[in-house]
mmCIF file of C-alpha atoms and ligand atoms in Angstrom:
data_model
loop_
_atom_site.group_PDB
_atom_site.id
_atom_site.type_symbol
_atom_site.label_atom_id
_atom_site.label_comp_id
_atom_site.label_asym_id
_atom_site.label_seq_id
_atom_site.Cartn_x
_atom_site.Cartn_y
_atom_site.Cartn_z
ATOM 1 C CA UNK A 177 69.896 77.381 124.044
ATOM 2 C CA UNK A 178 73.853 78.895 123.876
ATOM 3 C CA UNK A 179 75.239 77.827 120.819
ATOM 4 C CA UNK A 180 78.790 79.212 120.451
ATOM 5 C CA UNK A 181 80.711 78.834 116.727
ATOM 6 C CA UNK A 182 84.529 79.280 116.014
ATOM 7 C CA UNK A 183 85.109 81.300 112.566
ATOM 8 C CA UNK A 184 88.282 80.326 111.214
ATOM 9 C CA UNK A 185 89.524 81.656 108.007
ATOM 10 C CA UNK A 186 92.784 82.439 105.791
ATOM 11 C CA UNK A 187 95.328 79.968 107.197
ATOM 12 C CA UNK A 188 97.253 80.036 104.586
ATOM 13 C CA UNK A 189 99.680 77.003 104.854
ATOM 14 C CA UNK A 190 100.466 78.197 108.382
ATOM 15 C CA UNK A 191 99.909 75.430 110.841
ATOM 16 C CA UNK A 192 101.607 76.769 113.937
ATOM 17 C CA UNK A 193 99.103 79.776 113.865
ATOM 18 C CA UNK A 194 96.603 77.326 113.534
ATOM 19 C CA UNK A 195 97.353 75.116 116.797
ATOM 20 C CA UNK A 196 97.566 78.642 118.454
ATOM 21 C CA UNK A 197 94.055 79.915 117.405
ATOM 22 C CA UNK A 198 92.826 76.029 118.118
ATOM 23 C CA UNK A 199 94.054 76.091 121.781
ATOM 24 C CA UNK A 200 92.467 79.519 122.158
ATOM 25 C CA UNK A 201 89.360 78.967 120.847
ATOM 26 C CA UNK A 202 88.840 75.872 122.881
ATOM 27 C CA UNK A 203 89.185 78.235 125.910
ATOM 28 C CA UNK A 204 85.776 79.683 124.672
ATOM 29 C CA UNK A 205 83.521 76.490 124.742
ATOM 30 C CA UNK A 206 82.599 76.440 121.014
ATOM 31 C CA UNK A 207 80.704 73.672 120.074
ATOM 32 C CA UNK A 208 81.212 73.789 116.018
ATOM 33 C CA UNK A 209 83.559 75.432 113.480
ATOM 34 C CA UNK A 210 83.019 77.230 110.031
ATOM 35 C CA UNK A 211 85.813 77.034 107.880
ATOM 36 C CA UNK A 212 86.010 80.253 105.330
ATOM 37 C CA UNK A 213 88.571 78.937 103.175
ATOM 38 C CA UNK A 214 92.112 79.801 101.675
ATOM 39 C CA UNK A 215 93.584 76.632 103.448
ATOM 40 C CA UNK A 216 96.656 76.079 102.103
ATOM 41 C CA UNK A 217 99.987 77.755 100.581
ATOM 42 C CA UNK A 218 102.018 79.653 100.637
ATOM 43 C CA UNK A 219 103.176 78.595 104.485
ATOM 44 C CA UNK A 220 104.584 74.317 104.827
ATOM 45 C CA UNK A 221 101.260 73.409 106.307
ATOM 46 C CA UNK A 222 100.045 69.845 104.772
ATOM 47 C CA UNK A 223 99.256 66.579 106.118
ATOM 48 C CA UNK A 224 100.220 68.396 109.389
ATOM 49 C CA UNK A 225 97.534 71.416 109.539
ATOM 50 C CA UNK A 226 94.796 68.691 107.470
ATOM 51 C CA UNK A 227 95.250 66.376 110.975
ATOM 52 C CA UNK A 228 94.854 69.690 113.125
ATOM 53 C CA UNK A 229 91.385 70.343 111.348
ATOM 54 C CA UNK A 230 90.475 66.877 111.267
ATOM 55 C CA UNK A 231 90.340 66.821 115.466
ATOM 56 C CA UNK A 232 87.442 70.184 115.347
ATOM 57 C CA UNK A 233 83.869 69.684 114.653
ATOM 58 C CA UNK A 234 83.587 71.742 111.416
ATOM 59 C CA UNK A 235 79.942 71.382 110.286
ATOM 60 C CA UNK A 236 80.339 74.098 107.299
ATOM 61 C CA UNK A 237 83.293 74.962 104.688
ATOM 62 C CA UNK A 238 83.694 76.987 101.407
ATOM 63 C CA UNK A 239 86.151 77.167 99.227
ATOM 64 C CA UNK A 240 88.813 79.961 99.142
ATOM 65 C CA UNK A 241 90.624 81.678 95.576
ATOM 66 C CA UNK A 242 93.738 80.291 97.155
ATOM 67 C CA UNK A 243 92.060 76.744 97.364
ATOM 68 C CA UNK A 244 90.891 77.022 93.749
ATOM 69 C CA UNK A 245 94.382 77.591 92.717
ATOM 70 C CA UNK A 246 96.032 74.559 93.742
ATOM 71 C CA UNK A 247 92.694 72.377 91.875
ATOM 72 C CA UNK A 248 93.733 74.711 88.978
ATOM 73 C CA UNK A 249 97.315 74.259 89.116
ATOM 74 C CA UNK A 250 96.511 70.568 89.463
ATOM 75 C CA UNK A 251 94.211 70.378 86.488
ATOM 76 C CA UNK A 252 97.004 71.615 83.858
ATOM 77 C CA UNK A 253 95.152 75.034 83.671
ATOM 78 C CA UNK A 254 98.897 76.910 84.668
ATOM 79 C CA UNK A 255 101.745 77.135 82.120
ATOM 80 C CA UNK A 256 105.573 78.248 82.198
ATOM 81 C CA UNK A 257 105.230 81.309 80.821
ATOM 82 C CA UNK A 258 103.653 83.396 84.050
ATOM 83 C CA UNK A 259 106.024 83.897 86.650
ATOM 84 C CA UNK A 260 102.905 83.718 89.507
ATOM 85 C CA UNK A 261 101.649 80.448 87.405
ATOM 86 C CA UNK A 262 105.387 78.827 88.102
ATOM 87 C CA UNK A 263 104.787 79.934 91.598
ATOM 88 C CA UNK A 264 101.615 78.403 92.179
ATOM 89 C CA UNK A 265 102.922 75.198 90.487
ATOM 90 C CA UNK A 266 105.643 74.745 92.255
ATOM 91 C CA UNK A 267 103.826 75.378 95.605
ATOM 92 C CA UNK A 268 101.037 73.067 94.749
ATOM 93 C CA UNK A 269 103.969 70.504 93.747
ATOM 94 C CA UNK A 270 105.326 71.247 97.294
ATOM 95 C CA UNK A 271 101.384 70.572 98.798
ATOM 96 C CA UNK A 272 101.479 67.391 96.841
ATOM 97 C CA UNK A 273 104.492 66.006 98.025
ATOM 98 C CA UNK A 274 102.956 66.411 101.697
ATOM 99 C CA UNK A 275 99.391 65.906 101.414
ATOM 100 C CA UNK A 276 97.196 63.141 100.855
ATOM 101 C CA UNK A 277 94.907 63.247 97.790
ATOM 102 C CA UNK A 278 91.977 62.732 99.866
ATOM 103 C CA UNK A 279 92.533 66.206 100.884
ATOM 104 C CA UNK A 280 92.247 67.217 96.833
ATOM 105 C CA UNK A 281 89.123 65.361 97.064
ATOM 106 C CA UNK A 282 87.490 67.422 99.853
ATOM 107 C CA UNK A 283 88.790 70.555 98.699
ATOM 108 C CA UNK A 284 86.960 70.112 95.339
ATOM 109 C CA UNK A 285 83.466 69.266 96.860
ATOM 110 C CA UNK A 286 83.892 72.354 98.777
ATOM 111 C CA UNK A 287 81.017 75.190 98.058
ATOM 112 C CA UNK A 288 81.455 78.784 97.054
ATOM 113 C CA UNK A 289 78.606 79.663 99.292
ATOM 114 C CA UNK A 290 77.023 77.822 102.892
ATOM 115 C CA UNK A 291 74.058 78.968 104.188
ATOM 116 C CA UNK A 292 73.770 77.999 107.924
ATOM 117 C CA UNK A 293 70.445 78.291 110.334
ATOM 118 C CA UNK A 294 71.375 78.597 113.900
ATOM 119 C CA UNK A 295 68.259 78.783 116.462
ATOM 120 C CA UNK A 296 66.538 80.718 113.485
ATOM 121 C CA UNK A 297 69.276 83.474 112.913
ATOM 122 C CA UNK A 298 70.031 82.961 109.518
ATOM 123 C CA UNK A 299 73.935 83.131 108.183
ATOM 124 C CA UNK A 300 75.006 82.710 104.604
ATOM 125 C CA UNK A 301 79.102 81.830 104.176
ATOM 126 C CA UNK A 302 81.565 82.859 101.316
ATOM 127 C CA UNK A 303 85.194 83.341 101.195
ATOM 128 C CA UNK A 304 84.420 86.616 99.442
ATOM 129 C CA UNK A 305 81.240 87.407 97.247
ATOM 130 C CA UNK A 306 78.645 84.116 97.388
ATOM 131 C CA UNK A 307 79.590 83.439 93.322
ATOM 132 C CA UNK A 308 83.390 84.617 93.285
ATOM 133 C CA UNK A 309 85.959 83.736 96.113
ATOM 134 C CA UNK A 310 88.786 86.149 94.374
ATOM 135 C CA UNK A 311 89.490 89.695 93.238
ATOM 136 C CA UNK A 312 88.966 93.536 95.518
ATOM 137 C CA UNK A 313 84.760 93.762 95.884
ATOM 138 C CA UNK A 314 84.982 93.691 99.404
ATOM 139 C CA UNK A 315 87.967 95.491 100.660
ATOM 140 C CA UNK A 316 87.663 97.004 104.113
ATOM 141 C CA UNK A 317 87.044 100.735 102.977
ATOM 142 C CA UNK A 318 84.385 99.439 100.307
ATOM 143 C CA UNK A 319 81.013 101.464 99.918
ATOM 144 C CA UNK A 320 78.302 99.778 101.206
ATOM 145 C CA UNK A 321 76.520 98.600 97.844
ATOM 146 C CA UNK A 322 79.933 96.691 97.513
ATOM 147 C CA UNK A 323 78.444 94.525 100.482
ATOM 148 C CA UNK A 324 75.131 94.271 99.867
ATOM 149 C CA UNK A 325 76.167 91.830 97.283
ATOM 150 C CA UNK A 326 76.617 89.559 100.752
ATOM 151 C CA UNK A 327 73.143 89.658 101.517
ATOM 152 C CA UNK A 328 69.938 88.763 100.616
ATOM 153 C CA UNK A 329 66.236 88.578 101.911
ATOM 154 C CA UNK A 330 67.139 85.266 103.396
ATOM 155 C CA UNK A 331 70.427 86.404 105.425
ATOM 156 C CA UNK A 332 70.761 88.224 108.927
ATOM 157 C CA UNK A 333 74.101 87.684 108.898
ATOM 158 C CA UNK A 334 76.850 87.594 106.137
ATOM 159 C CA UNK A 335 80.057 86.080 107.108
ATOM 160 C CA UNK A 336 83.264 86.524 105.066
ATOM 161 C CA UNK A 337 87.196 86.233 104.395
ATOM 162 C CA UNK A 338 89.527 86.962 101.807
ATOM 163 C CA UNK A 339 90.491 90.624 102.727
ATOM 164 C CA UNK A 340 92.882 89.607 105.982
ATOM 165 C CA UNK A 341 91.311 91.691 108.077
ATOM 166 C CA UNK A 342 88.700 91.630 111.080
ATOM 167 C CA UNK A 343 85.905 93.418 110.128
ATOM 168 C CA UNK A 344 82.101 94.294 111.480
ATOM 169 C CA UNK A 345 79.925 96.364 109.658
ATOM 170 C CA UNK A 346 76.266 96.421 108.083
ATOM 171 C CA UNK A 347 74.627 96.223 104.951
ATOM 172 C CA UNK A 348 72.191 99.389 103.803
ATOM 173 C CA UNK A 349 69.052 97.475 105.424
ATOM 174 C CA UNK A 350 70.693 96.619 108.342
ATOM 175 C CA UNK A 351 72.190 92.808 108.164
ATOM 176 C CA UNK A 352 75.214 92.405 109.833
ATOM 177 C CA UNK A 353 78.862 91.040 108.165
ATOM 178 C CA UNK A 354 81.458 89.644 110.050
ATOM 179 C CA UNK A 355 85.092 89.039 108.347
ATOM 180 C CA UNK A 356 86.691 86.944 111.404
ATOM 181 C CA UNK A 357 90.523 88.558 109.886
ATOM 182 C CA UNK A 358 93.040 85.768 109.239
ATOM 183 C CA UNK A 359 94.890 83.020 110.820
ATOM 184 C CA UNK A 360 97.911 82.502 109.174
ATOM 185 C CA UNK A 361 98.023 85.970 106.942
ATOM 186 C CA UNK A 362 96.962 88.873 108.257
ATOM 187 C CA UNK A 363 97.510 92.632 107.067
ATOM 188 C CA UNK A 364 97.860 95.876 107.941
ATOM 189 C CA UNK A 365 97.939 99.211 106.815
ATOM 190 C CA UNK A 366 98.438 101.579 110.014
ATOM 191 C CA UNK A 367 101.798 100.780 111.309
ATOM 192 C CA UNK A 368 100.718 101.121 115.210
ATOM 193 C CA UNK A 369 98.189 98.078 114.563
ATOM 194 C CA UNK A 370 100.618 95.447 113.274
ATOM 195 C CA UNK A 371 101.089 92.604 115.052
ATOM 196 C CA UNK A 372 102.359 89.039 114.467
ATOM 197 C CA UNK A 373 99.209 87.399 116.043
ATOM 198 C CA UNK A 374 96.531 84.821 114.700
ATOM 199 C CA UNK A 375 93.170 86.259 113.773
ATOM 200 C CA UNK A 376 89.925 84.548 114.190
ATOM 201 C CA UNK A 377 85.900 85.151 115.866
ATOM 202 C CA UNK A 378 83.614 83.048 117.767
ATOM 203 C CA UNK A 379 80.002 84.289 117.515
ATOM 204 C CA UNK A 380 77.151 83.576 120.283
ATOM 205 C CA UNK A 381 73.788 83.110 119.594
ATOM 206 C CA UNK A 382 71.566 82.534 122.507
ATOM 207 C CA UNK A 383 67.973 82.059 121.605
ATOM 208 C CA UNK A 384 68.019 82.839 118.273
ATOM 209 C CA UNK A 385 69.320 86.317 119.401
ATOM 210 C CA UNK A 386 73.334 87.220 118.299
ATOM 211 C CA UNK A 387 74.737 87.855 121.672
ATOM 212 C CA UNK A 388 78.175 88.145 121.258
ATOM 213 C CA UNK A 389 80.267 88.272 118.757
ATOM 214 C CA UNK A 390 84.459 88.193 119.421
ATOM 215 C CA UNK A 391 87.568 89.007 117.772
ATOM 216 C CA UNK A 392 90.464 87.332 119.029
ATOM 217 C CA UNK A 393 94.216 87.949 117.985
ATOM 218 C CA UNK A 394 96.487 85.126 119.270
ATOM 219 C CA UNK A 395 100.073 85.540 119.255
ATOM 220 C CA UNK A 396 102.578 82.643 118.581
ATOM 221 C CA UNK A 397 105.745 81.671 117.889
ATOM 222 C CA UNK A 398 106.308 82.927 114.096
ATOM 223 C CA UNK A 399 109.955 82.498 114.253
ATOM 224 C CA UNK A 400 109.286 78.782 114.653
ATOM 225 C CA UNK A 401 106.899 78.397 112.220
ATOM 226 C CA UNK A 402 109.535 80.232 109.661
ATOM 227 C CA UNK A 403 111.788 77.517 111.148
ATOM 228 C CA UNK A 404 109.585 74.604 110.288
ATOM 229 C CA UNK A 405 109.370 76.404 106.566
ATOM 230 C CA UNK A 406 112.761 76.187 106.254
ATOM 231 C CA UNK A 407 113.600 72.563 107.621
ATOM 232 C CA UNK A 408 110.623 71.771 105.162
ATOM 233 C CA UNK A 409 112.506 72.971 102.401
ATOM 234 C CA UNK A 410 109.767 75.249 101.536
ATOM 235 C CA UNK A 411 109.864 77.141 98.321
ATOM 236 C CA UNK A 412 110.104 80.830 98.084
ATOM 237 C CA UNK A 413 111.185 80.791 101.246
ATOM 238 C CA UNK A 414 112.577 84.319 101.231
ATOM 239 C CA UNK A 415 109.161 85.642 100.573
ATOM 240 C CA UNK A 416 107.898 83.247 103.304
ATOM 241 C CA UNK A 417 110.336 85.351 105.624
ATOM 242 C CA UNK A 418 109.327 88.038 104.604
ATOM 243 C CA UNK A 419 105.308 87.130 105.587
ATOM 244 C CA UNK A 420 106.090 86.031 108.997
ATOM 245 C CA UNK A 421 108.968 88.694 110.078
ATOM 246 C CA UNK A 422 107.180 91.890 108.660
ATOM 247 C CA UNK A 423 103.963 90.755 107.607
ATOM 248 C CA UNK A 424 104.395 91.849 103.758
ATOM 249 C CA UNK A 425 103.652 89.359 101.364
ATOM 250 C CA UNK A 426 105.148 89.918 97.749
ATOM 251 C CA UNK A 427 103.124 87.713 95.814
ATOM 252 C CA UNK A 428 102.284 89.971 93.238
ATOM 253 C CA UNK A 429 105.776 91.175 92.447
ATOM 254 C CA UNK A 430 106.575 89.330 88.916
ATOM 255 C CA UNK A 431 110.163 90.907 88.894
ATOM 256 C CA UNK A 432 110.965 89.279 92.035
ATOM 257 C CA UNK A 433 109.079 86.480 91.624
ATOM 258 C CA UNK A 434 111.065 85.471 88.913
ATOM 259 C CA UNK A 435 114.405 86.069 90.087
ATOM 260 C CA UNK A 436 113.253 83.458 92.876
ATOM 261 C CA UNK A 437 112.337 81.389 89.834
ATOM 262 C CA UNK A 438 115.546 81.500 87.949
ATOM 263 C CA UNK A 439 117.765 81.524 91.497
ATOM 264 C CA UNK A 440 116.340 77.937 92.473
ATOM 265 C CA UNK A 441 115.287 76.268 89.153
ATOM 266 C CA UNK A 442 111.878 75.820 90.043
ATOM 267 C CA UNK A 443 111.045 75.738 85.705
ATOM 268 C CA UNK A 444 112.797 72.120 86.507
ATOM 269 C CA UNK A 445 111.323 71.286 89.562
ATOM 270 C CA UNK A 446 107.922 71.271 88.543
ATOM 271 C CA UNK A 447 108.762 70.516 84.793
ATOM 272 C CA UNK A 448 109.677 67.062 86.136
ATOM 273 C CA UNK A 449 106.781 67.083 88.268
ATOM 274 C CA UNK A 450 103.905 67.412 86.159
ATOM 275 C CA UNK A 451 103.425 65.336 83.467
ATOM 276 C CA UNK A 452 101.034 67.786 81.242
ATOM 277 C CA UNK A 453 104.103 70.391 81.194
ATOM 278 C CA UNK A 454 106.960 67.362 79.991
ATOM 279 C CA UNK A 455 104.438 66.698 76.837
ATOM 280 C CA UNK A 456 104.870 70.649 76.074
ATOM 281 C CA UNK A 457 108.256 70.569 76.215
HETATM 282 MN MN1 MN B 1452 93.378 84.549 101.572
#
């Protein structure tokens, strides 16, 4: 028995990669899809990319940092006085404006860690490590004991996101980990490697044997989706630019962050959006 699976992972908000990767992958016959998480933000993608997963047959999901930040955000756990906080709030404010809540729903009964049997071979899912979905444990130049924290008796075959990049490699007994890259968000640090395309992987296992296992790179039309960002009114939308024209994202940059902040009023925006930050005031 063939049984061929689509890894996607990282779309980050970025729909038009998505339909991309989704018209490629159904090229190579797949029969289900594993979702690795980091759905949303900071691309437009809403009610839009949520119908373009609804139409695959995704039979496991776990939940990304990214995914965790719009529950957070949502739960009154971010304040006014962190420049990335205001970000994510007025991002998830954006989400919200565009998204269904049944979407909340499903992204809060979303595990941290899927284990999957296929024909015997055993695979065990996480966005990043199986009990935390954020922080640098398993960047791509990593020692090996960073991995093993993939793996266990019980796995043959880790599967991961988070870092943005395709990755294959083993653990010090000899499991394998896959990192299918990502779809909407991918990085690079040697310059001759950049590209603008979609990342994902479809493994094959054939009799309980792994037979194959792909990396694709789709290409697609970023200056559209950065035109869909903008007719969406999307905030931050010069760091949005940035992302799809030179793949650099400056999420991290507080100084610039907050001149974004102050530039479009955003402390309004999502003061006037959510009610837990008007009883602060
Ligand atoms: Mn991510």
């Amino acid at each position: 028995m063939n049984h061929k699976i689509v890894i996607l992972s990282d779309i980050h908000g970025n729909a038009t990669a998505l339909e991309a990767v989704i018209a490629d992958a159904k090229t190579q016959g797949a029969s289900e899809y594993w979702l690795m998480g980091d759905i949303f933000l900071p691309g437009p993608g809403a009610n839009d990319l949520v119908s373009l997963l609804k139409d695959l047959p995704i039979t496991a999901s776990v939940r990304g940092n990214w995914d965790d930040c719009v529950l957070e955000a949502l739960d009154g756990q971010y304040g006014l006085e962190d420049s990335q906080e205001v970000q994510l709030l007025r991002m998830t404010q954006y989400l919200m404006e565009r998204m269904d809540l049944e979407t909340i729903v499903w992204l809060r009964s979303l595990p941290m860690l899927e284990k999957k049997e296929v024909d015997g071979l055993r695979f065990s899912l996480s966005h990043n490590l199986p009990d935390k979905n954020y922080g640098g444990d398993l960047l791509v130049d990593n020692d090996t004991e960073k991995f093993d924290q993939l793996l266990d008796e019980e796995t043959d075959v880790a599967v991961y996101g988070h870092v943005h990049k395709q990755l294959l490699r083993y653990g010090s007994q000899g499991q394998q980990i896959i990192n299918p890259g990502s779809i909407g968000m991918p990085y690079f640090n040697w310059e001759a490697l950049k590209n603008h395309r979609a990342q994902y992987a479809v493994i094959e296992v054939e009799d309980g044997e792994l037979v194959n296992i792909l990396f694709r790179k789709v290409s697609y039309d970023y200056e559209a989706e950065l035109e869909l960002a903008k007719s969406k009114d999307l905030p931050f939308i010069e760091m949005y630019e940035e992302l799809r024209r030179e793949d650099n994202y400056r999420g991290h940059n507080l100084e610039l962050l907050a001149s974004l902040i102050e530039k479009h009023g955003y402390i309004e925006d999502v003061k006037n959006y959510f009610d837990f930050l008007q009883s602060e005031k």
